[in-house]
Coordinates of C-alpha atoms and ligand atoms in Angstrom, one line a residue:
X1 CA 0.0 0.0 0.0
X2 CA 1.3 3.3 -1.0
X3 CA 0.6 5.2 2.6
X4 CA 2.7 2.5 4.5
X5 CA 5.5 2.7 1.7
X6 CA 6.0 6.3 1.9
X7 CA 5.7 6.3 5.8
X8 CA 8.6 3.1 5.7
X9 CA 10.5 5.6 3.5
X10 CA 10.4 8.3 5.5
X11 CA 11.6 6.0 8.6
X12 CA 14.5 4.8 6.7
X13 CA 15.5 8.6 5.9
X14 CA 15.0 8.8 9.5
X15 CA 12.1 11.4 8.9
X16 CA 9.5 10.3 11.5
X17 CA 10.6 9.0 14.3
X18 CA 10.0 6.2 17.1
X19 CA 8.3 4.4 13.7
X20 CA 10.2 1.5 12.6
X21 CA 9.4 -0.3 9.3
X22 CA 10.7 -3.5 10.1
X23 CA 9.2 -5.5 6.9
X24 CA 11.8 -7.2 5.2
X25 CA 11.4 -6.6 1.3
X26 CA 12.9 -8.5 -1.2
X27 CA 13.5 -8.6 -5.0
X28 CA 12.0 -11.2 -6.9
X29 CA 14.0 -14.3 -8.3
X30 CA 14.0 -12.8 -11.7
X31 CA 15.0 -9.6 -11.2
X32 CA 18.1 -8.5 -12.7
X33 CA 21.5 -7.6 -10.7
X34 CA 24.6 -6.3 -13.0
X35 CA 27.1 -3.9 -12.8
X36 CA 27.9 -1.5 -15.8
X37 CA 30.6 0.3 -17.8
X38 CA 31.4 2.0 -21.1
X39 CA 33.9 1.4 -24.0
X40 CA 35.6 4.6 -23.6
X41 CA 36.3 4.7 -20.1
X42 CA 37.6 1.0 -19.5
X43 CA 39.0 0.0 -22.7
X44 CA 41.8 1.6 -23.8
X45 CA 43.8 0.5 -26.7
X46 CA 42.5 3.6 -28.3
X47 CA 45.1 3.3 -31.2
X48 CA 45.4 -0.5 -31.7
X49 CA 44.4 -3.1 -34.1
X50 CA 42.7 -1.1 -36.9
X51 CA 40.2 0.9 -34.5
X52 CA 39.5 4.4 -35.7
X53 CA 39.9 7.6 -33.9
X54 CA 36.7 8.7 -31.6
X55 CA 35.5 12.2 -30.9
X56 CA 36.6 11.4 -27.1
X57 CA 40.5 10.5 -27.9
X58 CA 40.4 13.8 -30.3
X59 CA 38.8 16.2 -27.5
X60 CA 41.1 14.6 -24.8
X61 CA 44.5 14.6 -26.7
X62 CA 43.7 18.8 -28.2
X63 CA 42.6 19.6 -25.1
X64 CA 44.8 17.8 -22.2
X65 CA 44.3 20.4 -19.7
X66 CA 40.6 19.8 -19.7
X67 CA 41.7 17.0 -17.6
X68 CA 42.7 18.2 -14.0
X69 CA 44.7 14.8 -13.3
X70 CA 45.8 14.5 -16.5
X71 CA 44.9 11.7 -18.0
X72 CA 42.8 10.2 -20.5
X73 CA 41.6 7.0 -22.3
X74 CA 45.1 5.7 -24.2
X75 CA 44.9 3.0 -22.0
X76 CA 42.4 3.9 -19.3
X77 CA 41.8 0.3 -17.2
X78 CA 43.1 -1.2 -20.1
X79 CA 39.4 -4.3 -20.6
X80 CA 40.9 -4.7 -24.3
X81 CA 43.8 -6.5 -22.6
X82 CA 42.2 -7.9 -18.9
X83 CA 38.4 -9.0 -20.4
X84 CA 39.3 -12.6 -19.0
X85 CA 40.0 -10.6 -15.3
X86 CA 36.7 -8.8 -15.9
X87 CA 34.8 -11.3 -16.0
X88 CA 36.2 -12.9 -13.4
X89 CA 35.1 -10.0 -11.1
X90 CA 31.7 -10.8 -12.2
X91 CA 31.9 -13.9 -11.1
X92 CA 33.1 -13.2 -7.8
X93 CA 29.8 -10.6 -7.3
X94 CA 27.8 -13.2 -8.9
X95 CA 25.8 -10.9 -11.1
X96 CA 23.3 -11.8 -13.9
X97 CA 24.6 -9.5 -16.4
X98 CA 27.2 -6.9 -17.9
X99 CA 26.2 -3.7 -19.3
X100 CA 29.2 -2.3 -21.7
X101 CA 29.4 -0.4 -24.8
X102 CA 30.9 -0.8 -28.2
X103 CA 33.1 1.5 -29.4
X104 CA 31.8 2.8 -32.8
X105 CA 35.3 3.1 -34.2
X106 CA 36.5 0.0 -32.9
X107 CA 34.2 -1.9 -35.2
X108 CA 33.6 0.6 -38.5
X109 CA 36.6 2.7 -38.2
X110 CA 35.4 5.4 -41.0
X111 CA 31.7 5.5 -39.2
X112 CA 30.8 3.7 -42.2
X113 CA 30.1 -0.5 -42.9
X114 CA 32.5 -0.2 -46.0
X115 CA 35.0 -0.9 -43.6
X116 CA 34.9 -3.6 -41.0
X117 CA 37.2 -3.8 -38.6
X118 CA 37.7 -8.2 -37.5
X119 CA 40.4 -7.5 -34.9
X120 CA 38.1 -4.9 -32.9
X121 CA 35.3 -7.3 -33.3
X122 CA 37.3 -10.2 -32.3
X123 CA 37.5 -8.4 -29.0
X124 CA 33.8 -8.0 -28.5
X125 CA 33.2 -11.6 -29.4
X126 CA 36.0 -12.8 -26.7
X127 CA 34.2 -10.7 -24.2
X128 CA 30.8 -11.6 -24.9
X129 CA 31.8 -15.5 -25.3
X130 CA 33.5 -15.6 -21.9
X131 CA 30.0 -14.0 -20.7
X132 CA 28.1 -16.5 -21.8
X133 CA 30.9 -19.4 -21.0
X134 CA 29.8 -18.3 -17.0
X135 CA 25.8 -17.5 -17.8
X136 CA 26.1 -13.4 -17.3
X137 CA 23.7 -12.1 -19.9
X138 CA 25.6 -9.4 -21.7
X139 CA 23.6 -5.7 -21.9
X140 CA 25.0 -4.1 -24.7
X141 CA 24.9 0.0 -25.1
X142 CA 25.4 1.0 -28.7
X143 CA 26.4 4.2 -28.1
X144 CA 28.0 5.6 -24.7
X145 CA 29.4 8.8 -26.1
X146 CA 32.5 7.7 -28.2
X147 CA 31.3 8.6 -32.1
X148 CA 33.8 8.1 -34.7
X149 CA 35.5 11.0 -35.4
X150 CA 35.4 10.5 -39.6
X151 CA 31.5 11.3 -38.4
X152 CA 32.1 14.4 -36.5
X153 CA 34.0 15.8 -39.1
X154 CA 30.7 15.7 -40.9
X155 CA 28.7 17.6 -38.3
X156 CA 28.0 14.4 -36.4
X157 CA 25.0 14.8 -34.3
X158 CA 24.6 17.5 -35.7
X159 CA 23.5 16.7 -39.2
X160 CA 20.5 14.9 -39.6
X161 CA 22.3 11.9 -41.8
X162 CA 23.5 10.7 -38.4
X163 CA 20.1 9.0 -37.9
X164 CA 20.9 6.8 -41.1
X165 CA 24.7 6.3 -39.9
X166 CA 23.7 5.0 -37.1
X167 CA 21.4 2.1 -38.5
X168 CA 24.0 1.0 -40.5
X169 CA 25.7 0.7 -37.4
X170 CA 23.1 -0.9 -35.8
X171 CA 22.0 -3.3 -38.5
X172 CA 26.2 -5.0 -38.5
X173 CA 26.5 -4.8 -34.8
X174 CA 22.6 -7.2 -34.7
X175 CA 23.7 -8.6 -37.2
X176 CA 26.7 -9.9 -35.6
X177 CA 25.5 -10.2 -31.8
X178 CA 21.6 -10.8 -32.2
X179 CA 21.9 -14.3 -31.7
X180 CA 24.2 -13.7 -28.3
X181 CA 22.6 -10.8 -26.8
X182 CA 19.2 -10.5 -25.7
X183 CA 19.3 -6.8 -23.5
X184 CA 19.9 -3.9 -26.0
X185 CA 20.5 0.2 -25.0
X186 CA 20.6 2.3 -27.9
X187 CA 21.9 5.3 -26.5
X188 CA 23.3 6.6 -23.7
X189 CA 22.1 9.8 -21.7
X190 CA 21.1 11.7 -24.7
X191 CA 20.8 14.9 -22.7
X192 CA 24.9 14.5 -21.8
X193 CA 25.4 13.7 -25.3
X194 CA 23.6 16.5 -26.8
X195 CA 23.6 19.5 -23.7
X196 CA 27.4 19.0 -22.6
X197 CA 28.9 18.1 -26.2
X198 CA 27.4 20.4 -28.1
X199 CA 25.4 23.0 -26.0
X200 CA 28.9 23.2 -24.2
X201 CA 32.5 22.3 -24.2
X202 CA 32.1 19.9 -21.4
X203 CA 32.7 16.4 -23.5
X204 CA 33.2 15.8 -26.7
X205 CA 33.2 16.9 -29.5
X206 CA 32.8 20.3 -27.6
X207 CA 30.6 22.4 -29.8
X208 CA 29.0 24.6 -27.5
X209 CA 26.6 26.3 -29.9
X210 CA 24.4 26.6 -26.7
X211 CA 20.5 26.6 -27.3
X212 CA 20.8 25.5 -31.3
X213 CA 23.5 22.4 -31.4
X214 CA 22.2 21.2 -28.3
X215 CA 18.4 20.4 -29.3
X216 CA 18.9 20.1 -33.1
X217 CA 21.3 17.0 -31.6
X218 CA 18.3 15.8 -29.3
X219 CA 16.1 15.6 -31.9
X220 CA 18.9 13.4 -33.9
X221 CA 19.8 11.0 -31.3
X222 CA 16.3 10.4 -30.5
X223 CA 15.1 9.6 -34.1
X224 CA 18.7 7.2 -34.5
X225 CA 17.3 5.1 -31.5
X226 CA 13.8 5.0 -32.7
X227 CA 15.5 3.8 -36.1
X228 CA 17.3 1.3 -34.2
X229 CA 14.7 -0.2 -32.3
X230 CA 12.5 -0.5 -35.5
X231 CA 15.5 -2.1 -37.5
X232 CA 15.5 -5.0 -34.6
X233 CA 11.5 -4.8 -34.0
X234 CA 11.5 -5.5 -37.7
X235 CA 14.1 -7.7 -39.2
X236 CA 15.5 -9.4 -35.8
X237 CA 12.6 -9.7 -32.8
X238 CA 10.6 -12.2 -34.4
X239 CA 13.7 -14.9 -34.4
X240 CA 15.6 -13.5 -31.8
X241 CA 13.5 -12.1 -29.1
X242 CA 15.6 -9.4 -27.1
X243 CA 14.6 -6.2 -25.5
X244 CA 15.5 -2.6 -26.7
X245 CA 15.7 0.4 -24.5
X246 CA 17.2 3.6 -24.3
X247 CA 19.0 4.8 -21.0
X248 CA 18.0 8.4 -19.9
X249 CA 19.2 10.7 -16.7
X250 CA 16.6 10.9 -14.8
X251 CA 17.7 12.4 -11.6
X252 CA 15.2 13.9 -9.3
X253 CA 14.6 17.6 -8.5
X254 CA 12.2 19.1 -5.7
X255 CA 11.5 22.8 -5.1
X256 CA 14.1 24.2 -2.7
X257 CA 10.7 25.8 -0.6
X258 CA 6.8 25.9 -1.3
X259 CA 6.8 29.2 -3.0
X260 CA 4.7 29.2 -6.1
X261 CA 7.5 30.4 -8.5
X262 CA 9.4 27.7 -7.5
X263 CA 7.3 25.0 -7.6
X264 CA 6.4 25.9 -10.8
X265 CA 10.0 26.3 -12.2
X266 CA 10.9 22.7 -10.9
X267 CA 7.5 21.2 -13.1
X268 CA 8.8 22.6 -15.7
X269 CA 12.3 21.9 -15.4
X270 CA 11.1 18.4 -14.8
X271 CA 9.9 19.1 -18.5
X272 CA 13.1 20.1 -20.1
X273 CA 15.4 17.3 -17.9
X274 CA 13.3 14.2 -18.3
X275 CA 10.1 15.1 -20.1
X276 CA 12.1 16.2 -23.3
X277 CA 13.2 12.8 -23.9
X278 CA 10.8 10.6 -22.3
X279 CA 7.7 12.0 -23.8
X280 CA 8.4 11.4 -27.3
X281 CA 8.8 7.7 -26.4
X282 CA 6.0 7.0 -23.4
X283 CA 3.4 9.9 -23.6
X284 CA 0.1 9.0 -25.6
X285 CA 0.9 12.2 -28.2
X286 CA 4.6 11.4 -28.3
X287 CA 6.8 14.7 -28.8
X288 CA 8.3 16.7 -26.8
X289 CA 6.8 17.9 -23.8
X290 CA 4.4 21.4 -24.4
X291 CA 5.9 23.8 -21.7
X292 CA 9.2 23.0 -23.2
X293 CA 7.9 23.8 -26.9
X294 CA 6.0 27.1 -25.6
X295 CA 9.1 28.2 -23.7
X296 CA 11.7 27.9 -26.2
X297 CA 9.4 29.2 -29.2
X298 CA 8.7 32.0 -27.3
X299 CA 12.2 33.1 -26.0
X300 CA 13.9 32.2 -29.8
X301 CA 11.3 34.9 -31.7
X302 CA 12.3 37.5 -29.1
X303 CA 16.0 36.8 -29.6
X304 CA 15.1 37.2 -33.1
X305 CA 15.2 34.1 -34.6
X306 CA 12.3 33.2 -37.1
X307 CA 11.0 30.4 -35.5
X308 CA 11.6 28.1 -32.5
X309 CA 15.3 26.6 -32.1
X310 CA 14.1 23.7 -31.0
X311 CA 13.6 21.6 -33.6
X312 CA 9.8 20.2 -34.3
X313 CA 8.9 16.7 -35.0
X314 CA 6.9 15.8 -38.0
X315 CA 3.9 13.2 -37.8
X316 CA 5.7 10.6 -39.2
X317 CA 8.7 11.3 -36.9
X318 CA 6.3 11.1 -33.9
X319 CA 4.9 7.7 -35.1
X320 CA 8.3 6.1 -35.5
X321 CA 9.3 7.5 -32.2
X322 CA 6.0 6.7 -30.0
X323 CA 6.4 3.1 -28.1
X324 CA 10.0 2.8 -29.7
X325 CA 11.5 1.1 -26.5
X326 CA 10.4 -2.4 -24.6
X327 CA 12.3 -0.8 -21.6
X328 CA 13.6 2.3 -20.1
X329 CA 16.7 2.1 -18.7
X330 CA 16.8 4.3 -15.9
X331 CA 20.4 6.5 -14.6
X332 CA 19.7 8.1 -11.2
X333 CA 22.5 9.7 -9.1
X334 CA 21.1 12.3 -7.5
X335 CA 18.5 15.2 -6.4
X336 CA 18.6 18.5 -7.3
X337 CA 16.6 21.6 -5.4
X338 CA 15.5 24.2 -7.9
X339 CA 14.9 27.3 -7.8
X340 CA 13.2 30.4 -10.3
X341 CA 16.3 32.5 -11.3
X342 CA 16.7 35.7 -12.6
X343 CA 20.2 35.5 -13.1
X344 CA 21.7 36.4 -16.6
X345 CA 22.4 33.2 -18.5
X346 CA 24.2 33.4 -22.2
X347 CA 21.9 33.4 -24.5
X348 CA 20.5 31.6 -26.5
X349 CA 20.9 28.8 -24.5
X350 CA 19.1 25.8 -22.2
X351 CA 20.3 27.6 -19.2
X352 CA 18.4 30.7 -19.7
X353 CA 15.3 28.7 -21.5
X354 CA 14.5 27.2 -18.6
X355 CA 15.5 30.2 -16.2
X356 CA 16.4 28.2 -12.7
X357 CA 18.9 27.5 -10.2
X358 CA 20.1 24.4 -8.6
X359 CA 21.5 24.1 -5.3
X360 CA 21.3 20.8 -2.8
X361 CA 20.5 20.0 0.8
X362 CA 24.0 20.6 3.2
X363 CA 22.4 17.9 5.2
X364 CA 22.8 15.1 2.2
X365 CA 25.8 13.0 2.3
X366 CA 28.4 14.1 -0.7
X367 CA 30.2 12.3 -2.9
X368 CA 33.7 13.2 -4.6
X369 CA 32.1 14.1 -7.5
X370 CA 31.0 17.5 -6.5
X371 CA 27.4 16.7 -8.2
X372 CA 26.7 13.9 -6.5
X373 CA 24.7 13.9 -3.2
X374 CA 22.9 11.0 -1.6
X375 CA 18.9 11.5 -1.7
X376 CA 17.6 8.1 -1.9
X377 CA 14.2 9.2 -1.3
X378 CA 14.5 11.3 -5.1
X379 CA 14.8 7.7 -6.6
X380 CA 11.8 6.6 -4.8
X381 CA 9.6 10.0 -6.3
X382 CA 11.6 10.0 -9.7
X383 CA 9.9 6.6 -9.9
X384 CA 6.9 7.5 -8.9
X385 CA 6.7 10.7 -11.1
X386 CA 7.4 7.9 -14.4
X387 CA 4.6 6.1 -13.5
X388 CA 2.0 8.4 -12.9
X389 CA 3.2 10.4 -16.2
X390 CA 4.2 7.7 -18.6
X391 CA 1.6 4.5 -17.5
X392 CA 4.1 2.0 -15.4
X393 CA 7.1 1.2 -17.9
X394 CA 9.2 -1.6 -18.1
X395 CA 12.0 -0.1 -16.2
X396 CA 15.6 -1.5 -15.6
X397 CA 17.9 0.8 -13.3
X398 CA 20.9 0.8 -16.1
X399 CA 23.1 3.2 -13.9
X400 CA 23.9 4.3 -10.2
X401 CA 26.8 4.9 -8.6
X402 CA 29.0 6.7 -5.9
X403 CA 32.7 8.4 -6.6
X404 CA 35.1 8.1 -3.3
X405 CA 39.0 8.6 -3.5
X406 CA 41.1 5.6 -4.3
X407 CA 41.2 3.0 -1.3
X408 CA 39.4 -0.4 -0.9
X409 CA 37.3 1.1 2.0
X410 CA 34.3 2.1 0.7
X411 CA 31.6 2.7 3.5
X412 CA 29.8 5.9 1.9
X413 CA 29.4 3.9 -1.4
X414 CA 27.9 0.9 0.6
X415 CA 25.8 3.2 2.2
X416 CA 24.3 5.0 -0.6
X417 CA 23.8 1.9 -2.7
X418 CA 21.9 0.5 0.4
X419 CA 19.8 3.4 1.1
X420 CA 19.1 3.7 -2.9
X421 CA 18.2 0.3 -3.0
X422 CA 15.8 0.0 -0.2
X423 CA 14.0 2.7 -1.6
X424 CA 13.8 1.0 -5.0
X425 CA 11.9 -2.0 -3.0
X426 CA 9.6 0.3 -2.0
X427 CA 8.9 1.9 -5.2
X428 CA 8.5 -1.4 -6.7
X429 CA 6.0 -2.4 -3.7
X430 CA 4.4 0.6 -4.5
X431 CA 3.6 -0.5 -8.9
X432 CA 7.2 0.3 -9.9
X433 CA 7.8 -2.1 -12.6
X434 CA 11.3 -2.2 -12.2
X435 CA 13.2 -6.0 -13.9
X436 CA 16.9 -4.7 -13.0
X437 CA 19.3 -2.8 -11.1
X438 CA 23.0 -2.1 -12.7
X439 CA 25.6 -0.7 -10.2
X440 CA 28.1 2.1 -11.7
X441 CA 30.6 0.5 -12.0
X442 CA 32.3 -2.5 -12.3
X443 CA 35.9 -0.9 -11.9
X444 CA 37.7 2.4 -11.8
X445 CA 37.6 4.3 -14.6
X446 CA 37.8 7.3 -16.8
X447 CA 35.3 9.7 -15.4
X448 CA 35.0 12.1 -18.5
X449 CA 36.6 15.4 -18.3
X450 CA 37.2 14.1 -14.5
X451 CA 39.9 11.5 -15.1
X452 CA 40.5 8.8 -12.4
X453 CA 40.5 11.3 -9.3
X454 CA 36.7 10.3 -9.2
X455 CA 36.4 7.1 -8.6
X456 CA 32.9 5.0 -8.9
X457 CA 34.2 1.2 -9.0
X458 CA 33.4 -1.6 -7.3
X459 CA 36.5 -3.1 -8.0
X460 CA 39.6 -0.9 -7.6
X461 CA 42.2 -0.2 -10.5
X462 CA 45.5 0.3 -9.8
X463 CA 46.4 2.6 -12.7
X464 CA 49.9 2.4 -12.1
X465 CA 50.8 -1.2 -12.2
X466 CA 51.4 -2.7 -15.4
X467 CA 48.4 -5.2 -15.7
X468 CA 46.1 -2.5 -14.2
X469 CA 45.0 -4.4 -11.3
X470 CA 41.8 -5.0 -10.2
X471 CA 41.1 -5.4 -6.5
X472 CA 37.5 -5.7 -4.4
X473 CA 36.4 -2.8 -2.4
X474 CA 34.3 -3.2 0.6
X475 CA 31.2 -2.7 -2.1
X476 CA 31.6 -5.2 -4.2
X477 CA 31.7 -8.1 -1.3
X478 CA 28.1 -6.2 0.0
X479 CA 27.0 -6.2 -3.1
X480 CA 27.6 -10.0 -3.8
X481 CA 25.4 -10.8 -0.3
X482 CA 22.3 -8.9 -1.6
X483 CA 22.6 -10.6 -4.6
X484 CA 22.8 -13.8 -3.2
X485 CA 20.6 -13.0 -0.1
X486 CA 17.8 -11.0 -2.6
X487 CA 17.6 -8.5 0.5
X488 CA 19.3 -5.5 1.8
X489 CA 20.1 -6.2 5.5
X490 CA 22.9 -5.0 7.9
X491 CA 25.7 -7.7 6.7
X492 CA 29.4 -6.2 6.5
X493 CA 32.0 -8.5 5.2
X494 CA 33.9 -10.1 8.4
X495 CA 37.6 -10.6 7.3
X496 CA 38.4 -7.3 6.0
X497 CA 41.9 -8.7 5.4
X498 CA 40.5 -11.2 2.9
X499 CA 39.1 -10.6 -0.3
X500 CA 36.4 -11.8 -2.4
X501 CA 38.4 -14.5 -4.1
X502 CA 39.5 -15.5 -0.3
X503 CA 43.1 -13.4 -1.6
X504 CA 44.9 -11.8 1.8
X505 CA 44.7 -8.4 1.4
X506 CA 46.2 -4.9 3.6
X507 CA 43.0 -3.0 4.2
X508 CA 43.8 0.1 5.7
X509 CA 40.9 0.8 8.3
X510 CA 42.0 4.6 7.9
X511 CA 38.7 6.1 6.1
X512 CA 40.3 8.4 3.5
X513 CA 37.3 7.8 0.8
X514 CA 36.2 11.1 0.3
Ligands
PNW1 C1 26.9 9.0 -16.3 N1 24.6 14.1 -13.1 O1 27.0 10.3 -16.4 C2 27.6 8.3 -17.5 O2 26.6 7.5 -18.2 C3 28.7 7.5 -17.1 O3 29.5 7.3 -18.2 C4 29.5 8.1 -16.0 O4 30.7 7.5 -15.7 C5 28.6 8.1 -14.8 O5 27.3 8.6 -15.0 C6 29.2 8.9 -13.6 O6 29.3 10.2 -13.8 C7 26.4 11.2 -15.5 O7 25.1 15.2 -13.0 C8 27.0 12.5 -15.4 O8 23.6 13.8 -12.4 C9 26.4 13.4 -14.6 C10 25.2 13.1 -13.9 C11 24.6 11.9 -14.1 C12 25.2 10.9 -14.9

């Protein structure tokens, strides 16, 4: 019952007191446990074996300051060399599946199927073999940010053609893997794709052509999945019967007070952050959301452009986008409080479209990413707010995740999956229809612009040891109970000295995580 669900939430967040929920929740048999990661960030070998140059080693080798620690992906944790240790990590948590990308280039280094590349493929089909060899359903992301470059020097997301690159790309990579792989995410984040790459200089390729580049990408990237999806719904369902989705950010945001002003900015900035690409999808009329079409029509006329700069969809590009997923994979990480600003933003640009400020409770527990504070009752409402606005969808949780220092004890990461995940049972007692939850990440890795000073693995990497090393953190043995035990209880792993292979290990007890 919804009342006793929120009431047990509020308890856990310690909300109300002298109540204790004390029923013991637990996910179903067939729900789905995994840990995720993506093609850029694990995988180095950026230059080897015929793979093609991506917009992410072109941004990060022209612009090597953009990286505080200095790093990049050259070699990164290195999976093109350590798959076999991967998935022996896997193994140790006892998951059900892997969620990673392929790398674009790796496979058709000009963007293009006139040129296949074996050797890169040869790598997929090792990893995806060895999967299967130990029963761990591979998840595969198409794309996770790393576009061939060849492509970018054509406008890339940019120019409309992208939608028909990427079904080519889509049609060899099912045609190769359909037969192996059953879980299927077309894209990744769109909004990071589309508002940080090209509506800023945050990732790459770095356009920043804010409020025009940004949603004339949106539209693109949302039109290439809806082409993918159809291409398997049409030539590769019937035989092989996977599942297509489409991860999306969908953190939460609440009104920093009750004022009116406010409360209205957050609706609508719920609009522009989740509606935009959720809606075209999951709402009966499928496009984007109204408020956001009002809004940025109105603001591009008095900034004298001639019509909206956000790009409309035609009938026929609503029809092919409506119901174009089986799933939606879900990324949550955090909460955001808004707030009605009347700040000066550039403009044109999102920013000053949607006219607000953020800013987050001093009270919530932080991360090392400077974004990232733990809510877990937003994943609880974020939930909620889905199903009451897009009809109960299929959902799979395809990322969450905590950043802490370097150091195998990870207590704040245990914590927050914990919290995260016991409100997640209760969204799910409440009509979440929620078949998977997919912690971020398996290992160490490239964080972006961010390096490896932000770290959100499981496992640890040693970057500076030749064979990269992987070691356990304190997460990954939790993590293995509740996936044996189907329940989050109050278990900590006994022999800290011992790791999850039964390896001695020094654990220094010194907290230093954050
Ligand atoms: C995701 N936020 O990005 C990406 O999909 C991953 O590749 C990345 O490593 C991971 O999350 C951790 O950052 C996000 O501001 C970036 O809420 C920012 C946010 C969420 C997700």
């Amino acid at each position: 019952m919804a009342w006793t669900a929120i009431i047990a939430a509020l308890s856990i967040l310690g909300l109300v007191e002298g109540w204790t929920d004390t029923k013991i929740r637990r996910f179903p048999d067939s729900f789905m446990f995994g840990v995720g990661s993506a093609a850029y960030q694990v995988e180095g070998a950026w230059n080897l074996d015929g793979k093609g140059e991506s917009i992410w080693d072109r941004f990060l080798h022209e612009n090597p300051d953009l990286v505080p620690d200095g790093t990049n992906g050259d070699v990164a944790s290195d999976s093109y060399h350590h798959y076999k240790r991967d998935v022996e990590m896997l193994r140790e948590m006892g998951v059900d599946h892997y969620r990673f990308s392929i790398s674009w280039p790796r496979v058709m280094p000009s963007g293009f199927p006139n040129q296949i590349n074996e050797q890169g493929f040869q790598y997929y089909d090792n990893l995806i073999n060895e999967l299967l060899t130990y029963k761990i359903e591979p998840m595969v992301t198409l794309y996770h940010f790393d576009l061939p470059q060849r492509l970018q020097d054509l406008g890339g997301w940019a120019n409309p053609l992208s939608i028909g690159w990427c079904e080519d790309y889509a049609r060899v990579v099912f045609d190769r893997y359909a037969s192996k792989v059953k879980y299927w995410i077309t894209m990744n984040q769109p909004n990071s794709i589309c508002l940080e790459g090209y509506g800023d200089s945050i990732m790459a390729p770095g356009v920043d052509m804010k409020g025009i580049a940004d949603y004339i990408c949106i539209k693109n990237v949302l039109l290439a999945h809806a082409k993918a999806y159809r291409l398997y719904e049409r030539e590769y369902k019937s035989k092989y019967n996977g599942f297509v989705g489409i991860s999306v950010s969908v953190n939460w945001a609440n009104p920093i007070n009750n004022k009116t002003e406010n409360v209205q900015a957050t609706e609508e900035y719920r609009e522009f952050s989740i509606g935009m690409y959720l809606n075209p999808i999951w709402s009966p009329y499928g496009d984007f959301p109204q408020v956001v079409k009002d809004i940025v029509a109105k603001k591009s006329l008095k900034q004298g452009f001639f019509k909206s700069r956000l790009p409309t969809l035609s009938a026929e590009e609503k029809k092919l986008l409506k119901k174009s997923a089986d799933f939606l994979g879900m990324n949550h990480y955090t909460t955001m409080l808004v707030k009605r600003s009347f700040q000066q933003y550039p403009s044109p640009s999102y920013q000053d479209d949607i006219g607000v400020e953020f800013s987050q409770d001093t009270n919530w527990r932080g991360a090392k990413s400077s974004w990232l504070k733990s809510y877990a009752f937003g994943i609880y409402k974020a939930l909620l707010h889905i199903n009451q606005n897009y009809d109960y969808p299929l959902i799979i949780i395809t990322e969450h995740g905590w950043s802490t220092n370097a150091g195998l004890w990870d207590q704040s990461r245990v914590q927050c999956m914990k919290d995260y995940m016991r409100a997640l049972l209760l969204a799910m007692e409440d009509g979440s229809r929620v078949a998977g939850y997919t912690a971020w990440s398996l290992m160490d890795n490239l964080e972006w612009a961010s390096g490896i000073s932000e770290r959100f693995g499981l496992y640890e990497v040693d970057f500076d040891s030749e064979d990269k090393k992987r070691t356990a953190r304190e997460s990954a043995l939790v993590y293995r109970h509740i996936i044996e035990e189907r329940v989050v209880d109050d278990w900590t792993p006994p022999r800290l000295d011992i790791d999850i292979s039964g390896r001695r290990l020094k654990r220094s007890k010194k907290n230093t995580e954050l």
